[in-house]
mmCIF file of C-alpha atoms in Angstrom:
data_model
loop_
_atom_site.group_PDB
_atom_site.id
_atom_site.type_symbol
_atom_site.label_atom_id
_atom_site.label_comp_id
_atom_site.label_asym_id
_atom_site.label_seq_id
_atom_site.Cartn_x
_atom_site.Cartn_y
_atom_site.Cartn_z
ATOM 1 C CA MET A 22 0.197 -0.164 -0.025
ATOM 2 C CA LYS A 23 2.983 2.435 0.618
ATOM 3 C CA LEU A 24 3.849 1.936 -3.035
ATOM 4 C CA LEU A 25 0.358 2.610 -4.380
ATOM 5 C CA TYR A 26 0.114 5.616 -1.885
ATOM 6 C CA LYS A 27 3.107 7.213 -3.758
ATOM 7 C CA LEU A 28 2.638 6.299 -6.995
ATOM 8 C CA LEU A 29 -0.722 8.100 -6.630
ATOM 9 C CA LYS A 30 0.514 10.866 -4.959
ATOM 10 C CA GLN A 31 -1.589 10.400 -1.881
ATOM 11 C CA ASP A 32 -1.642 11.256 1.522
ATOM 12 C CA PRO A 33 -1.965 8.414 3.861
ATOM 13 C CA ASP A 34 -3.243 10.238 6.955
ATOM 14 C CA SER A 35 -5.910 11.869 4.887
ATOM 15 C CA ARG A 36 -9.545 10.612 4.270
ATOM 16 C CA GLU A 37 -9.121 11.559 0.707
ATOM 17 C CA GLY A 38 -5.905 9.742 0.401
ATOM 18 C CA VAL A 39 -7.219 6.470 1.762
ATOM 19 C CA ILE A 40 -10.398 6.362 0.070
ATOM 20 C CA MET A 41 -8.143 6.861 -3.252
ATOM 21 C CA ALA A 42 -5.663 4.475 -2.716
ATOM 22 C CA THR A 43 -8.271 1.823 -1.195
ATOM 23 C CA SER A 44 -10.455 2.445 -4.488
ATOM 24 C CA TRP A 45 -7.443 1.746 -6.692
ATOM 25 C CA LEU A 46 -6.691 -1.021 -5.018
ATOM 26 C CA GLY A 47 -9.995 -2.736 -5.716
ATOM 27 C CA VAL A 48 -9.965 -1.466 -9.246
ATOM 28 C CA ILE A 49 -6.373 -3.678 -9.769
ATOM 29 C CA VAL A 50 -7.382 -6.714 -7.679
ATOM 30 C CA ASN A 51 -11.168 -6.923 -9.306
ATOM 31 C CA ILE A 52 -9.973 -6.449 -12.733
ATOM 32 C CA PHE A 53 -7.575 -9.466 -12.590
ATOM 33 C CA CYS A 54 -10.343 -11.599 -10.872
ATOM 34 C CA ALA A 55 -12.874 -10.541 -13.529
ATOM 35 C CA LEU A 56 -10.570 -11.358 -16.421
ATOM 36 C CA ILE A 57 -9.782 -14.580 -15.218
ATOM 37 C CA LYS A 58 -13.389 -16.068 -14.009
ATOM 38 C CA ILE A 59 -15.084 -14.414 -17.351
ATOM 39 C CA ILE A 60 -12.339 -16.334 -19.311
ATOM 40 C CA ILE A 61 -12.679 -19.503 -17.939
ATOM 41 C CA GLY A 62 -16.516 -19.270 -17.705
ATOM 42 C CA VAL A 63 -16.727 -18.894 -21.097
ATOM 43 C CA LEU A 64 -14.287 -21.505 -22.039
ATOM 44 C CA ALA A 65 -16.292 -23.697 -19.464
ATOM 45 C CA GLY A 66 -19.790 -22.660 -20.302
ATOM 46 C CA SER A 67 -20.408 -22.030 -16.872
ATOM 47 C CA ILE A 68 -23.059 -19.381 -16.205
ATOM 48 C CA ALA A 69 -22.081 -19.459 -12.336
ATOM 49 C CA ILE A 70 -18.551 -18.736 -13.149
ATOM 50 C CA ILE A 71 -19.319 -16.015 -15.697
ATOM 51 C CA SER A 72 -21.719 -14.203 -13.131
ATOM 52 C CA GLU A 73 -19.020 -13.995 -10.652
ATOM 53 C CA GLY A 74 -16.799 -12.444 -13.468
ATOM 54 C CA LEU A 75 -19.162 -10.086 -14.027
ATOM 55 C CA ASN A 76 -20.197 -9.311 -10.313
ATOM 56 C CA ASN A 77 -16.037 -8.576 -10.327
ATOM 57 C CA ALA A 78 -16.485 -6.108 -12.817
ATOM 58 C CA ALA A 79 -19.531 -4.598 -11.132
ATOM 59 C CA ASP A 80 -16.971 -4.001 -8.419
ATOM 60 C CA VAL A 81 -14.248 -2.584 -10.500
ATOM 61 C CA ALA A 82 -16.935 -0.022 -11.745
ATOM 62 C CA SER A 83 -17.775 0.390 -8.116
ATOM 63 C CA SER A 84 -14.065 1.408 -7.192
ATOM 64 C CA VAL A 85 -14.003 3.934 -10.051
ATOM 65 C CA LEU A 86 -17.115 5.802 -9.357
ATOM 66 C CA THR A 87 -16.109 5.809 -5.515
ATOM 67 C CA ILE A 88 -12.823 7.554 -6.684
ATOM 68 C CA ILE A 89 -14.715 10.201 -8.895
ATOM 69 C CA GLY A 90 -17.258 10.581 -6.141
ATOM 70 C CA THR A 91 -14.193 11.394 -3.422
ATOM 71 C CA LYS A 92 -12.856 13.937 -6.359
ATOM 72 C CA LEU A 93 -15.808 15.954 -6.476
ATOM 73 C CA ALA A 94 -16.903 15.914 -2.839
ATOM 74 C CA GLY A 95 -13.713 17.332 -2.333
ATOM 75 C CA LYS A 96 -14.464 20.463 -4.391
ATOM 76 C CA HIS A 97 -14.636 23.960 -2.570
ATOM 77 C CA PRO A 98 -17.983 25.368 -1.546
ATOM 78 C CA THR A 99 -19.400 27.303 -4.019
ATOM 79 C CA LYS A 100 -22.179 30.319 -3.824
ATOM 80 C CA ASP A 101 -24.681 27.438 -5.246
ATOM 81 C CA HIS A 102 -23.381 24.918 -2.865
ATOM 82 C CA PRO A 103 -21.915 26.956 0.646
ATOM 83 C CA PHE A 104 -21.699 23.726 2.465
ATOM 84 C CA GLY A 105 -19.543 21.687 -0.127
ATOM 85 C CA TYR A 106 -20.358 18.851 -2.001
ATOM 86 C CA GLY A 107 -19.481 16.098 0.206
ATOM 87 C CA ARG A 108 -23.283 14.353 -0.339
ATOM 88 C CA VAL A 109 -21.992 13.208 -3.715
ATOM 89 C CA GLU A 110 -20.756 10.387 -1.970
ATOM 90 C CA TYR A 111 -23.748 9.317 -1.119
ATOM 91 C CA LEU A 112 -24.940 9.238 -4.779
ATOM 92 C CA THR A 113 -22.097 7.565 -5.706
ATOM 93 C CA SER A 114 -23.305 5.119 -3.070
ATOM 94 C CA LEU A 115 -26.498 4.863 -4.889
ATOM 95 C CA ILE A 116 -25.213 4.398 -7.995
ATOM 96 C CA ILE A 117 -23.131 1.685 -7.118
ATOM 97 C CA SER A 118 -25.956 -0.439 -5.483
ATOM 98 C CA VAL A 119 -28.122 0.378 -8.529
ATOM 99 C CA MET A 120 -25.240 -1.391 -10.737
ATOM 100 C CA ILE A 121 -25.193 -4.259 -8.455
ATOM 101 C CA LEU A 122 -28.762 -4.856 -8.682
ATOM 102 C CA MET A 123 -28.565 -4.680 -12.014
ATOM 103 C CA THR A 124 -25.749 -7.222 -12.390
ATOM 104 C CA ALA A 125 -27.993 -9.557 -9.959
ATOM 105 C CA TYR A 126 -31.009 -9.139 -12.448
ATOM 106 C CA GLU A 127 -28.967 -10.151 -15.511
ATOM 107 C CA THR A 128 -27.521 -13.034 -13.501
ATOM 108 C CA ILE A 129 -30.552 -14.540 -12.522
ATOM 109 C CA SER A 130 -32.383 -14.022 -15.832
ATOM 110 C CA GLU A 131 -29.144 -15.977 -17.531
ATOM 111 C CA SER A 132 -29.686 -18.734 -15.058
ATOM 112 C CA VAL A 133 -33.446 -19.208 -14.804
ATOM 113 C CA SER A 134 -33.271 -19.823 -19.071
ATOM 114 C CA LEU A 135 -30.480 -22.209 -18.784
ATOM 115 C CA ILE A 136 -32.795 -24.088 -16.517
ATOM 116 C CA PHE A 137 -34.957 -24.864 -19.514
ATOM 117 C CA LYS A 138 -32.260 -24.887 -22.097
ATOM 118 C CA PRO A 139 -29.132 -26.337 -20.324
ATOM 119 C CA LYS A 140 -25.590 -26.093 -21.878
ATOM 120 C CA GLU A 141 -22.863 -28.633 -22.194
ATOM 121 C CA MET A 142 -19.720 -27.409 -19.755
ATOM 122 C CA SER A 143 -16.498 -28.375 -19.699
ATOM 123 C CA LEU A 144 -14.919 -28.045 -16.048
ATOM 124 C CA SER A 145 -11.801 -29.370 -14.135
ATOM 125 C CA ILE A 146 -9.952 -29.011 -10.585
ATOM 126 C CA LEU A 147 -7.819 -26.546 -12.252
ATOM 127 C CA VAL A 148 -11.007 -24.241 -12.394
ATOM 128 C CA ILE A 149 -12.040 -24.972 -8.576
ATOM 129 C CA ILE A 150 -8.297 -23.948 -7.386
ATOM 130 C CA ILE A 151 -8.405 -21.009 -9.671
ATOM 131 C CA ILE A 152 -11.634 -19.926 -8.147
ATOM 132 C CA ALA A 153 -10.906 -21.054 -4.499
ATOM 133 C CA VAL A 154 -7.660 -18.388 -4.863
ATOM 134 C CA SER A 155 -9.866 -15.738 -6.204
ATOM 135 C CA ALA A 156 -12.181 -15.906 -3.505
ATOM 136 C CA ILE A 157 -9.336 -15.794 -0.443
ATOM 137 C CA ILE A 158 -7.916 -12.715 -2.553
ATOM 138 C CA LYS A 159 -11.621 -11.045 -2.581
ATOM 139 C CA TYR A 160 -12.399 -11.980 1.102
ATOM 140 C CA ALA A 161 -8.428 -10.279 2.142
ATOM 141 C CA LEU A 162 -9.414 -7.454 -0.136
ATOM 142 C CA GLY A 163 -13.082 -6.993 1.270
ATOM 143 C CA ALA A 164 -12.229 -7.087 5.217
ATOM 144 C CA TYR A 165 -9.420 -4.540 4.288
ATOM 145 C CA VAL A 166 -11.700 -2.117 2.249
ATOM 146 C CA GLU A 167 -14.384 -2.450 4.802
ATOM 147 C CA LYS A 168 -11.766 -1.775 7.516
ATOM 148 C CA LYS A 169 -10.715 1.355 6.009
ATOM 149 C CA GLY A 170 -14.052 2.244 5.413
ATOM 150 C CA LYS A 171 -15.376 2.411 9.054
ATOM 151 C CA GLN A 172 -12.021 4.315 9.867
ATOM 152 C CA ILE A 173 -12.827 7.274 8.005
ATOM 153 C CA ASN A 174 -16.873 6.728 7.907
ATOM 154 C CA SER A 175 -17.109 5.903 4.264
ATOM 155 C CA ALA A 176 -20.272 4.496 3.168
ATOM 156 C CA ALA A 177 -18.791 3.707 -0.200
ATOM 157 C CA LEU A 178 -15.785 1.634 0.868
ATOM 158 C CA VAL A 179 -18.104 -0.091 3.668
ATOM 159 C CA GLY A 180 -20.479 -0.805 0.906
ATOM 160 C CA ILE A 181 -17.684 -2.484 -1.475
ATOM 161 C CA GLY A 182 -15.582 -4.430 1.266
ATOM 162 C CA LYS A 183 -19.119 -5.966 2.319
ATOM 163 C CA ASP A 184 -19.909 -6.818 -1.197
ATOM 164 C CA SER A 185 -16.139 -8.145 -1.691
ATOM 165 C CA LYS A 186 -16.875 -10.493 1.285
ATOM 166 C CA SER A 187 -20.170 -11.801 0.161
ATOM 167 C CA ASP A 188 -18.381 -12.937 -3.247
ATOM 168 C CA CYS A 189 -16.553 -15.396 -1.265
ATOM 169 C CA ILE A 190 -20.176 -17.159 -0.335
ATOM 170 C CA VAL A 191 -21.437 -16.774 -3.991
ATOM 171 C CA SER A 192 -17.366 -18.407 -5.232
ATOM 172 C CA VAL A 193 -18.323 -21.390 -2.279
ATOM 173 C CA VAL A 194 -21.534 -22.124 -4.047
ATOM 174 C CA THR A 195 -19.723 -21.988 -7.548
ATOM 175 C CA ILE A 196 -17.382 -24.504 -6.291
ATOM 176 C CA LEU A 197 -19.505 -27.006 -4.895
ATOM 177 C CA ALA A 198 -21.720 -26.946 -8.160
ATOM 178 C CA THR A 199 -18.563 -27.357 -9.840
ATOM 179 C CA PHE A 200 -17.493 -30.363 -7.682
ATOM 180 C CA VAL A 201 -21.227 -31.554 -8.818
ATOM 181 C CA TYR A 202 -20.957 -31.637 -12.284
ATOM 182 C CA ILE A 203 -16.855 -32.911 -11.889
ATOM 183 C CA PHE A 204 -17.692 -35.902 -9.932
ATOM 184 C CA PHE A 205 -21.651 -37.080 -10.881
ATOM 185 C CA HIS A 206 -22.075 -35.409 -13.848
ATOM 186 C CA ILE A 207 -25.181 -33.482 -12.766
ATOM 187 C CA SER A 208 -25.360 -29.865 -13.775
ATOM 188 C CA ILE A 209 -26.908 -27.290 -10.976
ATOM 189 C CA ASP A 210 -25.052 -24.561 -12.653
ATOM 190 C CA ALA A 211 -28.050 -22.625 -13.333
ATOM 191 C CA TYR A 212 -29.471 -22.941 -9.857
ATOM 192 C CA ALA A 213 -25.775 -22.389 -8.578
ATOM 193 C CA GLY A 214 -26.271 -18.892 -10.833
ATOM 194 C CA ILE A 215 -29.322 -18.192 -9.286
ATOM 195 C CA ILE A 216 -28.220 -18.724 -5.609
ATOM 196 C CA THR A 217 -25.176 -16.450 -6.449
ATOM 197 C CA SER A 218 -27.874 -13.859 -7.846
ATOM 198 C CA ILE A 219 -29.519 -13.853 -4.584
ATOM 199 C CA PHE A 220 -26.304 -12.898 -2.817
ATOM 200 C CA ILE A 221 -25.549 -10.229 -5.170
ATOM 201 C CA PHE A 222 -28.769 -8.698 -4.906
ATOM 202 C CA LYS A 223 -28.854 -8.460 -1.283
ATOM 203 C CA ALA A 224 -25.337 -7.091 -1.274
ATOM 204 C CA GLY A 225 -26.810 -4.361 -3.720
ATOM 205 C CA TYR A 226 -30.089 -3.947 -1.600
ATOM 206 C CA ASP A 227 -27.982 -3.373 1.564
ATOM 207 C CA ILE A 228 -26.182 -0.508 0.163
ATOM 208 C CA LEU A 229 -29.342 1.101 -1.409
ATOM 209 C CA LYS A 230 -30.947 0.853 1.808
ATOM 210 C CA GLU A 231 -28.426 2.542 3.718
ATOM 211 C CA THR A 232 -27.620 5.080 0.839
ATOM 212 C CA VAL A 233 -31.273 6.163 0.454
ATOM 213 C CA GLY A 234 -31.479 6.662 4.827
ATOM 214 C CA ASP A 235 -28.519 8.993 4.184
ATOM 215 C CA ILE A 236 -30.169 10.902 1.347
ATOM 216 C CA LEU A 237 -33.338 11.315 3.125
ATOM 217 C CA GLY A 238 -31.518 11.949 6.640
ATOM 218 C CA THR A 239 -30.920 10.066 9.316
ATOM 219 C CA ALA A 240 -30.150 10.895 13.041
ATOM 220 C CA GLY A 241 -27.356 12.136 13.771
ATOM 221 C CA ASP A 242 -23.965 10.392 15.177
ATOM 222 C CA LYS A 243 -25.177 9.026 18.554
ATOM 223 C CA GLU A 244 -21.356 9.244 19.549
ATOM 224 C CA LEU A 245 -20.376 12.384 18.265
ATOM 225 C CA ALA A 246 -23.845 14.213 19.694
ATOM 226 C CA ASP A 247 -22.578 12.469 22.964
ATOM 227 C CA ASP A 248 -19.194 14.169 22.963
ATOM 228 C CA LEU A 249 -20.719 17.363 21.878
ATOM 229 C CA TYR A 250 -23.350 17.272 25.166
ATOM 230 C CA LYS A 251 -20.346 16.185 27.507
ATOM 231 C CA LEU A 252 -18.166 19.229 26.248
ATOM 232 C CA ILE A 253 -21.353 21.904 26.055
ATOM 233 C CA ARG A 254 -22.391 20.566 29.809
ATOM 234 C CA SER A 255 -19.121 20.923 31.346
ATOM 235 C CA ASN A 256 -19.350 24.508 30.800
ATOM 236 C CA SER A 257 -19.687 26.486 34.422
ATOM 237 C CA LEU A 258 -22.477 28.417 32.888
ATOM 238 C CA VAL A 259 -24.564 25.905 31.260
ATOM 239 C CA LEU A 260 -27.149 24.518 33.393
ATOM 240 C CA ASN A 261 -28.256 21.851 30.783
ATOM 241 C CA ALA A 262 -28.311 21.021 26.981
ATOM 242 C CA ALA A 263 -30.922 19.809 24.742
ATOM 243 C CA ASP A 264 -32.317 19.565 21.337
ATOM 244 C CA MET A 265 -29.544 18.863 19.525
ATOM 245 C CA MET A 266 -29.809 18.717 15.766
ATOM 246 C CA LEU A 267 -26.544 17.521 13.690
ATOM 247 C CA HIS A 268 -26.929 18.708 9.602
ATOM 248 C CA ASN A 269 -25.110 16.213 7.864
ATOM 249 C CA TYR A 270 -23.488 17.784 4.456
ATOM 250 C CA GLY A 271 -20.963 14.346 3.574
ATOM 251 C CA PRO A 272 -19.629 12.113 6.081
ATOM 252 C CA ASP A 273 -17.273 14.278 7.758
ATOM 253 C CA ARG A 274 -19.225 17.362 7.628
ATOM 254 C CA TYR A 275 -21.718 18.639 10.133
ATOM 255 C CA SER A 276 -23.452 22.218 11.308
ATOM 256 C CA GLY A 277 -25.099 21.931 14.324
ATOM 257 C CA SER A 278 -27.463 23.684 16.623
ATOM 258 C CA VAL A 279 -28.214 22.912 20.145
ATOM 259 C CA ASN A 280 -30.516 24.528 23.039
ATOM 260 C CA ILE A 281 -28.855 25.672 26.679
ATOM 261 C CA GLU A 282 -30.019 26.370 29.247
ATOM 262 C CA MET A 283 -28.596 29.090 31.338
ATOM 263 C CA ASP A 284 -29.443 31.258 34.590
ATOM 264 C CA HIS A 285 -31.764 34.292 33.608
ATOM 265 C CA SER A 286 -29.831 36.684 35.504
ATOM 266 C CA LEU A 287 -26.686 36.504 33.193
ATOM 267 C CA THR A 288 -25.789 39.460 31.456
ATOM 268 C CA VAL A 289 -26.128 39.263 27.462
ATOM 269 C CA GLU A 290 -22.198 40.318 27.574
ATOM 270 C CA GLU A 291 -21.999 37.182 30.105
ATOM 271 C CA ILE A 292 -23.881 35.049 27.550
ATOM 272 C CA TYR A 293 -21.856 36.122 24.387
ATOM 273 C CA ALA A 294 -18.730 35.731 25.666
ATOM 274 C CA ASN A 295 -19.426 32.019 27.052
ATOM 275 C CA ILE A 296 -21.268 30.844 23.674
ATOM 276 C CA HIS A 297 -18.557 32.440 21.594
ATOM 277 C CA ALA A 298 -15.890 30.357 23.494
ATOM 278 C CA MET A 299 -17.679 27.212 23.120
ATOM 279 C CA GLN A 300 -18.191 27.665 19.282
ATOM 280 C CA LEU A 301 -14.506 28.208 18.673
ATOM 281 C CA ASP A 302 -13.852 25.108 20.556
ATOM 282 C CA ILE A 303 -16.308 22.808 18.983
ATOM 283 C CA MET A 304 -14.815 24.019 15.941
ATOM 284 C CA HIS A 305 -11.754 23.569 16.799
ATOM 285 C CA LYS A 306 -12.021 19.867 18.103
ATOM 286 C CA PHE A 307 -14.928 18.438 16.267
ATOM 287 C CA GLY A 308 -15.035 20.909 12.492
ATOM 288 C CA ILE A 309 -18.744 22.213 13.349
ATOM 289 C CA VAL A 310 -20.624 25.142 12.827
ATOM 290 C CA MET A 311 -22.640 25.284 16.181
ATOM 291 C CA VAL A 312 -25.456 27.873 16.898
ATOM 292 C CA PHE A 313 -26.987 28.303 20.012
ATOM 293 C CA GLY A 314 -30.601 28.683 21.649
ATOM 294 C CA ILE A 315 -30.869 30.136 24.824
ATOM 295 C CA TYR A 316 -33.131 28.925 27.498
ATOM 296 C CA ALA A 317 -33.487 31.268 30.810
ATOM 297 C CA VAL A 318 -34.163 29.483 33.929
ATOM 298 C CA ASP A 319 -34.523 30.260 37.304
ATOM 299 C CA ARG A 320 -33.778 27.066 39.337
ATOM 300 C CA ASP A 321 -33.103 28.729 42.506
ATOM 301 C CA HIS A 322 -36.776 29.886 42.994
ATOM 302 C CA GLU A 323 -38.655 27.809 45.269
ATOM 303 C CA HIS A 324 -41.421 27.732 43.210
ATOM 304 C CA VAL A 325 -39.818 26.449 40.343
ATOM 305 C CA SER A 326 -37.483 23.522 42.159
ATOM 306 C CA GLU A 327 -41.152 22.424 43.600
ATOM 307 C CA MET A 328 -42.408 22.814 40.050
ATOM 308 C CA ARG A 329 -39.542 20.751 38.693
ATOM 309 C CA GLN A 330 -40.045 17.925 41.065
ATOM 310 C CA TYR A 331 -43.664 17.834 40.075
ATOM 311 C CA ILE A 332 -43.273 17.619 36.508
ATOM 312 C CA SER A 333 -40.385 15.032 37.005
ATOM 313 C CA GLN A 334 -43.273 13.031 38.737
ATOM 314 C CA PHE A 335 -45.316 13.312 35.493
ATOM 315 C CA VAL A 336 -42.124 12.177 33.143
ATOM 316 C CA THR A 337 -41.272 9.144 35.397
ATOM 317 C CA ASN A 338 -45.263 8.064 35.352
ATOM 318 C CA THR A 339 -45.805 8.332 31.777
ATOM 319 C CA GLU A 340 -44.962 6.216 29.017
ATOM 320 C CA HIS A 341 -43.438 7.496 25.902
ATOM 321 C CA VAL A 342 -42.204 10.737 27.862
ATOM 322 C CA VAL A 343 -38.287 10.544 28.241
ATOM 323 C CA ASN A 344 -37.549 13.796 29.575
ATOM 324 C CA PHE A 345 -38.368 17.635 30.269
ATOM 325 C CA HIS A 346 -36.617 20.688 29.736
ATOM 326 C CA ALA A 347 -36.597 24.465 29.419
ATOM 327 C CA LEU A 348 -39.102 25.151 32.275
ATOM 328 C CA TYR A 349 -39.366 28.962 32.859
ATOM 329 C CA ILE A 350 -42.093 31.187 34.680
ATOM 330 C CA ASP A 351 -42.289 34.380 32.840
ATOM 331 C CA PRO A 352 -42.448 37.007 35.688
ATOM 332 C CA SER A 353 -44.484 39.175 33.395
ATOM 333 C CA ASN A 354 -47.363 37.424 33.268
ATOM 334 C CA ASN A 355 -46.860 34.105 35.138
ATOM 335 C CA ASP A 356 -47.272 31.960 32.315
ATOM 336 C CA ILE A 357 -45.374 28.643 32.536
ATOM 337 C CA TYR A 358 -43.181 27.421 29.633
ATOM 338 C CA CYS A 359 -41.817 24.119 29.259
ATOM 339 C CA ASP A 360 -40.696 21.006 26.723
ATOM 340 C CA LEU A 361 -41.526 17.536 27.113
ATOM 341 C CA VAL A 362 -39.036 15.120 25.054
ATOM 342 C CA VAL A 363 -40.973 11.634 23.939
ATOM 343 C CA ASP A 364 -39.603 8.627 22.224
ATOM 344 C CA TYR A 365 -40.706 7.976 18.611
ATOM 345 C CA ASP A 366 -43.502 5.260 19.767
ATOM 346 C CA LEU A 367 -45.668 7.771 21.264
ATOM 347 C CA ASN A 368 -48.728 7.961 18.656
ATOM 348 C CA ASP A 369 -51.135 10.697 19.936
ATOM 349 C CA TRP A 370 -49.429 13.863 20.449
ATOM 350 C CA ASP A 371 -52.366 15.581 21.605
ATOM 351 C CA GLU A 372 -53.739 13.249 24.069
ATOM 352 C CA LEU A 373 -50.304 13.743 25.750
ATOM 353 C CA ARG A 374 -50.759 17.465 25.565
ATOM 354 C CA ASN A 375 -54.290 17.362 27.022
ATOM 355 C CA THR A 376 -53.305 14.877 29.898
ATOM 356 C CA PHE A 377 -50.177 17.400 30.929
ATOM 357 C CA THR A 378 -52.181 20.225 31.058
ATOM 358 C CA SER A 379 -54.717 19.086 32.995
ATOM 359 C CA TYR A 380 -52.235 17.758 35.449
ATOM 360 C CA MET A 381 -50.655 20.882 35.593
ATOM 361 C CA SER A 382 -53.816 22.665 36.006
ATOM 362 C CA GLU A 383 -54.424 20.640 39.246
ATOM 363 C CA ARG A 384 -51.568 22.161 41.122
ATOM 364 C CA TYR A 385 -51.410 25.661 38.990
ATOM 365 C CA PRO A 386 -54.943 26.695 38.111
ATOM 366 C CA ASP A 387 -54.136 30.065 37.664
ATOM 367 C CA GLN A 388 -51.003 30.028 35.387
ATOM 368 C CA ARG A 389 -51.028 29.046 31.666
ATOM 369 C CA LEU A 390 -48.953 26.668 29.984
ATOM 370 C CA GLU A 391 -46.909 27.243 26.820
ATOM 371 C CA LEU A 392 -46.091 23.451 26.060
ATOM 372 C CA VAL A 393 -43.799 22.019 23.423
ATOM 373 C CA ILE A 394 -43.802 18.580 22.495
ATOM 374 C CA GLU A 395 -40.380 16.969 20.665
ATOM 375 C CA THR A 396 -38.456 14.266 19.659
ATOM 376 C CA GLU A 397 -34.668 14.034 20.095
ATOM 377 C CA TYR A 398 -32.850 14.223 16.926
ATOM 378 C CA VAL A 399 -29.606 12.204 17.745
#
């Protein structure tokens, strides 16, 4: 790999360098495997072996697309795309998944036709040995690519790695079919081709499902969010933090927002200096532009402390309610402000709103409740 990094003039410590070198390694190995298998498959008249070769050829295209996608994703932000082009990697993964699914479709169509119109095959132990060696190479490649993909959070590399590893199962099926033909003179090649297609289809479907999820928008990185919450809550002026949103503009590009509770007696100057310092700290440590919203709270007020305990009892005893925050009593009109956090299994939000409003009215009949019900985004 050191030689490959050198030839490609890539930095082994950069995300782009790892993707480029790993993808080119996949191109080289898969071209070799594809040529060998397709040639053997044509000479032997085996659709199972040919399908393996076509799958390897699709893997070549996948690696090339990953290289192109990485180059495009690395473009500098523009006026039309101020957050950069990081999401191009998701489009790359989407195209890769579609290509894999098309390969599976073509293979299964050919295999089904062979069931009704079988062809004579010419196989040998040498063919089995070549396929077995190829399978070992592909598994080693897949394990390496998947490992690198997880290290740098590249869905494309992880998908290619998993697909390469699944090729080994495909090879085992092909080898078994070859053994049956050599020793029993029974051709199950078409059925082996169908089984091969199923594994190829599953690999493509898994990549497609994950990529579509990324494009539609998934929950933010939980581990990253926990680290951010830990940093923010360690601040001496922050009483609590909630409602974090992490907006993904590529596998390693985020902007975010979070609401923090701060004592209502603090001055604007004190709040600004504190928040600005946290923004710079988060930018330097995580590379994230974080926007802060502020909840003014008065935790030391006896009335608020009693109300906090009262609401805590409701949260503890009510299904689907996870937590609450932003409790504040407006001194100008005595209105109560509060946010309830619920899980995604809650179906009837109106019922919860009515139940909690009634609950608060029992203890505080003369105060109006301003309630916000929300879910966690990370």
